[in-house]
Amino acid sequence: MNEATPPKEERTAALSGLGTSRKRVEDARFTQGKGNYVDDLKMPGMLFGDFVRSPYAHARVKSIDTEKAMALPGVHAVLTAADLEPLGLHWMPTLAGDKQMVLADGKVLFQAQEVAFVVADDRYAAADGVAAVKVEYEELPVLVDPFKAESDGAPVLREDIADQTEGAHGPRRHPNHIFTWESGDREATEAVLAEADVVAEEMIYYHRTHPCPLEPCGCVASMDKVNGKLTVWGTFQAPHAVRTVASLISGIAEHNIRIISPDIGGGFGNKVGVYPGYVCSIVASIVTGVPVKWIEDRSDNLMATAFARDYWMKGRISATKDGKITGLHCHTTADHGAFDACADPTKFPAGFMNICTGSYDIPTAYLAVDGIYTNKAPGGVAYRCSFRVTEAAYFIERMIEILAIKLGMDAAELRVKNFIKKDQFPYQSALGWEYDSGDYHTGWDKALKAVGYEDLRKEQAARVEAFKRGETRMLLGIGLSHFTEIVGAGPVKNCDILGLGMFDSCEIRIHPTGSAIARLGTISQGQGHATTFAQILASEIGLPAEDITLEEGDTDTAPYGLGTYGSRSTPVAGAATAMAGRKIRAKAQMIAAYLLEVHDNDLEWDVDRFVVKGSPERFKTMKEIAFASYNQAIPGVEPGLEAVSYYDPPNMTYPFGSYICVMEINVDTGTTEIRQVYALDDCGTRINPMIIEGQVHGGLTEALAIAMGQEIAYDEQGNVTTGTLMDFFVPTAVETPNYQTDYTVTPSPHHPIGAKGVGESPNVGGVPAFSNAVHDAFRAFGLTQSNMPHDHWRIWKTAQSLGLHD
Amino acid sequence: MYQTNYVRASSTDDAVAKLDDEAKLLAGGMTLLPTMKQRLASPETLIDLADCGLAGIEDLGDALKIGAMTRHVDVETSEIVAKSIPALAVLAAKIGDRQVRNRGTIGGSIANNDPSACYPSAALALDATIHTNSRDIAADDFFVGMFETALEEDEIITAISFPKPAAAAYAKFPNPASRYAMVGVFVAKGDSVRVTVTGAGEDGVFRHAGLEAALTSSFAPESVEPVTVSGEEMISDMHAASDYRAHLVKEMTRRAVAACGWP
């Protein structure tokens, strides 16, 4: 190193690479209202489409009269299923191997289902047109209870497939039954349960809710009839998959379709699926010859596009007298609504629900999931979680608490006793997963110490006594949660969506002056990809993060990838980024060797340069190498400095964490006051601690919403009773408690930089922490299980049922 | 879009002159505009009352007179209100969110008489007088039923006069999603005690005779305990059944009395 070379630390800091709390480069435009969202798009001649939606949950469509609507000024077209049928587009495939009506084909199966598509000059004219379309319905009996789906006299919902005894995921035993999916050893589990000292049994319901992103779903479709190219701008979490699906169902060659995801205002799984609005906009653009925009309003979004959860999980868990868990049995009744439109990898119709053994060394387990049709909206997406992982985590974290009650044990102690031990990793779970890494005891101990767990238990016991003496009406709940996620789908050998392997990609171009552009197959919806992926790359290639442009979401320019959901961006595309960076560095090493007139092996990497071993004064920086790659004729080396990596992960990653919520509950009103939320996350290598903290805050707030009040509810006629934000709870800063975040670092052994993904952990771990706090407050009074969401009324009813109002 | 004309009235007389069956008066618009967006209302004309000189807060000595077009934020932050009837400022501060409070008006809220709105409970508990362009109406005669008032078709609220109580307080149990009152109780103490309930009654805001009698004889939180509050004729919806609302009425009454400072 010569005197002009700044010290290593200084040069490392100048890169803003891995581990730096770099400010989000996106925020300059987002915080100034300068984002470019799909609804900001305005194109010459653009028309606006809107849906006539069904007021009924189940009805036959006797007739659709579009005449009056067509006569209105500004209305250009009204599409119905009859118009789409000749094109074969009145139905479309779902991501789960089912099919879904694009527009009502003879009947409607859920309230707010798309019946006709009105295309007009603008949003207002379209609304006039929608109001003028006359639809004659004949109401049919409604099925909202999945447990009644197979009873005698249950209405048959899907007459189109009523006779099919074989579905996309195996045999169907009833017209309203979609699939049965099994994992683990049923007989062995029954045997263990039969012989166990202690068995706890409970039905755990994880209610239906909705991701409700700030920006609803929408698109602008533009068919250029001159060159035959279709461009669709939309709120797509997986633009390449949308392109392929659009090509397959429309017959338009894939190279003639360009999908662009502009800035997206939150997705949380809601924007993974393919919706009738996309298909209708494309058809309308073809019919009218001009661009057509479709944007949901809030009620459309809540009532018609993908919901989440709605799992009834019947659990049995067995243990020895001293609390060693011996077996776990789970039967889940999954309410999928009218069409099976879950967004899961093909081979996993219940997602990764078989992570439901959680953080525990449970030797024997069995899971069965029955998917059921009901008269509700389709969906079943992973709302800020990997596929069905939050359901699994909630299930096991409730079962642990219930087992602790049955054993008369402290729930923290029961967890410690059964955690998978550090030396058991990689760990083979009874339901077939290989947990790549973990160190549960360390984080858990840290968490218990941080909240002063033993003192809290003493305070709680004193509170119970004070309550019994009539001195207080407030109870204290300590909500424990230790979650293990499974994210980063996934290895192509067992993970695909519609046959598309779930690898991801990164393509890097270094410019002559030593700056770069990287393009990825993912798409940020607020996660800050442009910030974090540049940091990964900065550390790999020794160029400052601020000199690296990140681009995603345009299928004409970005390499093929499966998009952003299920915390897969960092585990998969992040790995691709590191690997592509390493390819750049390998070529840079050859160039440096040529320039320095040494052998490749005589060089070593030093932050931002290659240095001749033993001669620190002889080096070439990446900036110098970049320029050389454009102006030197190097024998055996192509000009330029570019690389691409398609990364097929060898395994999933398994982030984990210890969350604790301390909650005060007013027995008389059912209100809750959150005193402390402590969240310790282990997401492996930490790329940007500030963004991690932000992700955890956001996820905890969504978890709070779900656990404490947010739901999509239906009445017996199948009407959505929470179709607006007047009834669907979305917490603001006012309702959000203070959060205390913490971490441990257990790098993933198979990920190039050891990162595991974090965006969804707080939702997965947060929901059981909040819910367990409510349950724990009432444990001394005999409560074992109550259903979420724990809104004031439900908590009040719980207190009443336990005799606490007497 | 269905045609809607927007006009500004220069006075209440001008507004009445412009009013017909297909027109609606626009105060703050915090209920009317969302209703129009959902096409539950489609007036041909909106008559904006902003230029009618109806905003302002006046201390009349024994009463407080608040102009109909006074925004919630102005009541919330008014020094006059804070000095004379602080409970009104507390109530105003809990309405909706900041955006709503910056547009919504007291007159609009009183005229709409939403069963979950906050202001009707204050007007009724404080024995307010509703001034209109043609007469004065006692609050007891004004609130007729859910979304119904004694107002005639061509009658416009100009101001509300609130007699200053010896003590008053508002306790609100908000719906967490909408922040409307799931139950709101306004307690006002003068020669006697008036207790009004919003958010719970099937016919909108109402006075509770049992609570009033108990608190008139002894103004203390514990006086609430023996009073029977029936859930009959109370709202049951997905957020709260009538028995829960009835329970909350007592709880909110206790809180309001406690907040008054007693005796």
mmCIF file of N, CA and C in Angstrom, chain A residues 760-801:
data_model
loop_
_atom_site.group_PDB
_atom_site.id
_atom_site.type_symbol
_atom_site.label_atom_id
_atom_site.label_comp_id
_atom_site.label_asym_id
_atom_site.label_seq_id
_atom_site.Cartn_x
_atom_site.Cartn_y
_atom_site.Cartn_z
ATOM 1 N N GLU A 760 -40.714 -10.418 6.048
ATOM 2 C CA GLU A 760 -41.970 -11.034 6.474
ATOM 3 C C GLU A 760 -41.926 -11.590 7.886
ATOM 4 N N SER A 761 -40.714 -11.720 8.420
ATOM 5 C CA SER A 761 -40.572 -12.288 9.771
ATOM 6 C C SER A 761 -41.474 -11.603 10.802
ATOM 7 N N PRO A 762 -41.530 -10.264 10.809
ATOM 8 C CA PRO A 762 -42.312 -9.633 11.875
ATOM 9 C C PRO A 762 -43.802 -9.927 11.799
ATOM 10 N N ASN A 763 -44.304 -10.201 10.607
ATOM 11 C CA ASN A 763 -45.709 -10.592 10.511
ATOM 12 C C ASN A 763 -45.878 -12.011 11.038
ATOM 13 N N VAL A 764 -44.955 -12.897 10.635
ATOM 14 C CA VAL A 764 -45.027 -14.302 11.044
ATOM 15 C C VAL A 764 -44.887 -14.427 12.562
ATOM 16 N N GLY A 765 -43.903 -13.729 13.128
ATOM 17 C CA GLY A 765 -43.667 -13.844 14.568
ATOM 18 C C GLY A 765 -44.550 -12.930 15.392
ATOM 19 N N GLY A 766 -44.992 -11.834 14.781
ATOM 20 C CA GLY A 766 -45.746 -10.840 15.533
ATOM 21 C C GLY A 766 -47.155 -11.290 15.886
ATOM 22 N N VAL A 767 -47.831 -11.951 14.933
ATOM 23 C CA VAL A 767 -49.223 -12.342 15.181
ATOM 24 C C VAL A 767 -49.329 -13.253 16.411
ATOM 25 N N PRO A 768 -48.518 -14.320 16.511
ATOM 26 C CA PRO A 768 -48.610 -15.130 17.739
ATOM 27 C C PRO A 768 -48.192 -14.373 18.996
ATOM 28 N N ALA A 769 -47.245 -13.438 18.883
ATOM 29 C CA ALA A 769 -46.836 -12.691 20.079
ATOM 30 C C ALA A 769 -48.011 -11.879 20.631
ATOM 31 N N PHE A 770 -48.720 -11.169 19.727
ATOM 32 C CA PHE A 770 -49.866 -10.365 20.182
ATOM 33 C C PHE A 770 -50.999 -11.269 20.690
ATOM 34 N N SER A 771 -51.291 -12.307 19.917
ATOM 35 C CA SER A 771 -52.403 -13.183 20.286
ATOM 36 C C SER A 771 -52.094 -13.932 21.583
ATOM 37 N N ASN A 772 -50.869 -14.402 21.717
ATOM 38 C CA ASN A 772 -50.508 -15.116 22.946
ATOM 39 C C ASN A 772 -50.568 -14.200 24.165
ATOM 40 N N ALA A 773 -50.302 -12.921 23.969
ATOM 41 C CA ALA A 773 -50.397 -11.984 25.097
ATOM 42 C C ALA A 773 -51.832 -11.909 25.604
ATOM 43 N N VAL A 774 -52.772 -11.856 24.657
ATOM 44 C CA VAL A 774 -54.191 -11.816 25.057
ATOM 45 C C VAL A 774 -54.547 -13.094 25.815
ATOM 46 N N HIS A 775 -54.179 -14.229 25.228
ATOM 47 C CA HIS A 775 -54.499 -15.500 25.875
ATOM 48 C C HIS A 775 -53.824 -15.614 27.245
ATOM 49 N N ASP A 776 -52.586 -15.190 27.309
ATOM 50 C CA ASP A 776 -51.815 -15.336 28.539
ATOM 51 C C ASP A 776 -52.426 -14.525 29.683
ATOM 52 N N ALA A 777 -52.994 -13.384 29.343
ATOM 53 C CA ALA A 777 -53.597 -12.550 30.391
ATOM 54 C C ALA A 777 -54.731 -13.290 31.089
ATOM 55 N N PHE A 778 -55.415 -14.130 30.331
ATOM 56 C CA PHE A 778 -56.574 -14.849 30.891
ATOM 57 C C PHE A 778 -56.234 -16.272 31.322
ATOM 58 N N ARG A 779 -54.964 -16.669 31.199
ATOM 59 C CA ARG A 779 -54.597 -18.056 31.511
ATOM 60 C C ARG A 779 -54.969 -18.427 32.942
ATOM 61 N N ALA A 780 -54.747 -17.501 33.868
ATOM 62 C CA ALA A 780 -55.027 -17.793 35.273
ATOM 63 C C ALA A 780 -56.518 -17.982 35.533
ATOM 64 N N PHE A 781 -57.344 -17.576 34.567
ATOM 65 C CA PHE A 781 -58.792 -17.682 34.750
ATOM 66 C C PHE A 781 -59.391 -18.774 33.875
ATOM 67 N N GLY A 782 -58.521 -19.601 33.292
ATOM 68 C CA GLY A 782 -59.004 -20.806 32.621
ATOM 69 C C GLY A 782 -59.157 -20.727 31.112
ATOM 70 N N LEU A 783 -58.658 -19.665 30.460
ATOM 71 C CA LEU A 783 -58.805 -19.592 29.003
ATOM 72 C C LEU A 783 -57.730 -20.449 28.314
ATOM 73 N N THR A 784 -58.157 -21.276 27.368
ATOM 74 C CA THR A 784 -57.156 -21.984 26.562
ATOM 75 C C THR A 784 -57.123 -21.465 25.130
ATOM 76 N N GLN A 785 -58.270 -21.132 24.563
ATOM 77 C CA GLN A 785 -58.239 -20.687 23.167
ATOM 78 C C GLN A 785 -59.396 -19.762 22.875
ATOM 79 N N SER A 786 -59.138 -18.688 22.147
ATOM 80 C CA SER A 786 -60.191 -17.813 21.635
ATOM 81 C C SER A 786 -59.746 -17.340 20.255
ATOM 82 N N ASN A 787 -60.710 -17.024 19.430
ATOM 83 C CA ASN A 787 -60.370 -16.719 18.046
ATOM 84 C C ASN A 787 -59.916 -15.282 17.842
ATOM 85 N N MET A 788 -58.957 -15.114 16.945
ATOM 86 C CA MET A 788 -58.606 -13.781 16.463
ATOM 87 C C MET A 788 -59.715 -13.312 15.521
ATOM 88 N N PRO A 789 -59.738 -12.036 15.186
ATOM 89 C CA PRO A 789 -58.923 -10.982 15.778
ATOM 90 C C PRO A 789 -59.443 -10.611 17.167
ATOM 91 N N HIS A 790 -58.511 -10.239 18.027
ATOM 92 C CA HIS A 790 -58.887 -9.934 19.405
ATOM 93 C C HIS A 790 -59.325 -8.479 19.508
ATOM 94 N N ASP A 791 -60.452 -8.186 18.886
ATOM 95 C CA ASP A 791 -60.961 -6.819 18.997
ATOM 96 C C ASP A 791 -61.610 -6.654 20.373
ATOM 97 N N HIS A 792 -62.003 -5.432 20.678
ATOM 98 C CA HIS A 792 -62.487 -5.150 22.030
ATOM 99 C C HIS A 792 -63.680 -6.022 22.413
ATOM 100 N N TRP A 793 -64.586 -6.154 21.450
ATOM 101 C CA TRP A 793 -65.805 -6.908 21.755
ATOM 102 C C TRP A 793 -65.478 -8.368 22.063
ATOM 103 N N ARG A 794 -64.604 -8.982 21.245
ATOM 104 C CA ARG A 794 -64.271 -10.385 21.485
ATOM 105 C C ARG A 794 -63.567 -10.557 22.845
ATOM 106 N N ILE A 795 -62.674 -9.638 23.164
ATOM 107 C CA ILE A 795 -61.984 -9.754 24.459
ATOM 108 C C ILE A 795 -62.985 -9.590 25.606
ATOM 109 N N TRP A 796 -63.908 -8.661 25.432
ATOM 110 C CA TRP A 796 -64.936 -8.453 26.458
ATOM 111 C C TRP A 796 -65.773 -9.723 26.633
ATOM 112 N N LYS A 797 -66.119 -10.340 25.499
ATOM 113 C CA LYS A 797 -66.904 -11.578 25.574
ATOM 114 C C LYS A 797 -66.099 -12.691 26.258
ATOM 115 N N THR A 798 -64.799 -12.729 25.987
ATOM 116 C CA THR A 798 -63.950 -13.719 26.648
ATOM 117 C C THR A 798 -63.988 -13.514 28.163
ATOM 118 N N ALA A 799 -63.817 -12.252 28.575
ATOM 119 C CA ALA A 799 -63.851 -11.949 30.010
ATOM 120 C C ALA A 799 -65.192 -12.347 30.600
ATOM 121 N N GLN A 800 -66.256 -12.077 29.846
ATOM 122 C CA GLN A 800 -67.592 -12.409 30.336
ATOM 123 C C GLN A 800 -67.762 -13.928 30.468
ATOM 124 N N SER A 801 -67.279 -14.658 29.444
ATOM 125 C CA SER A 801 -67.445 -16.113 29.472
ATOM 126 C C SER A 801 -66.651 -16.748 30.612
#
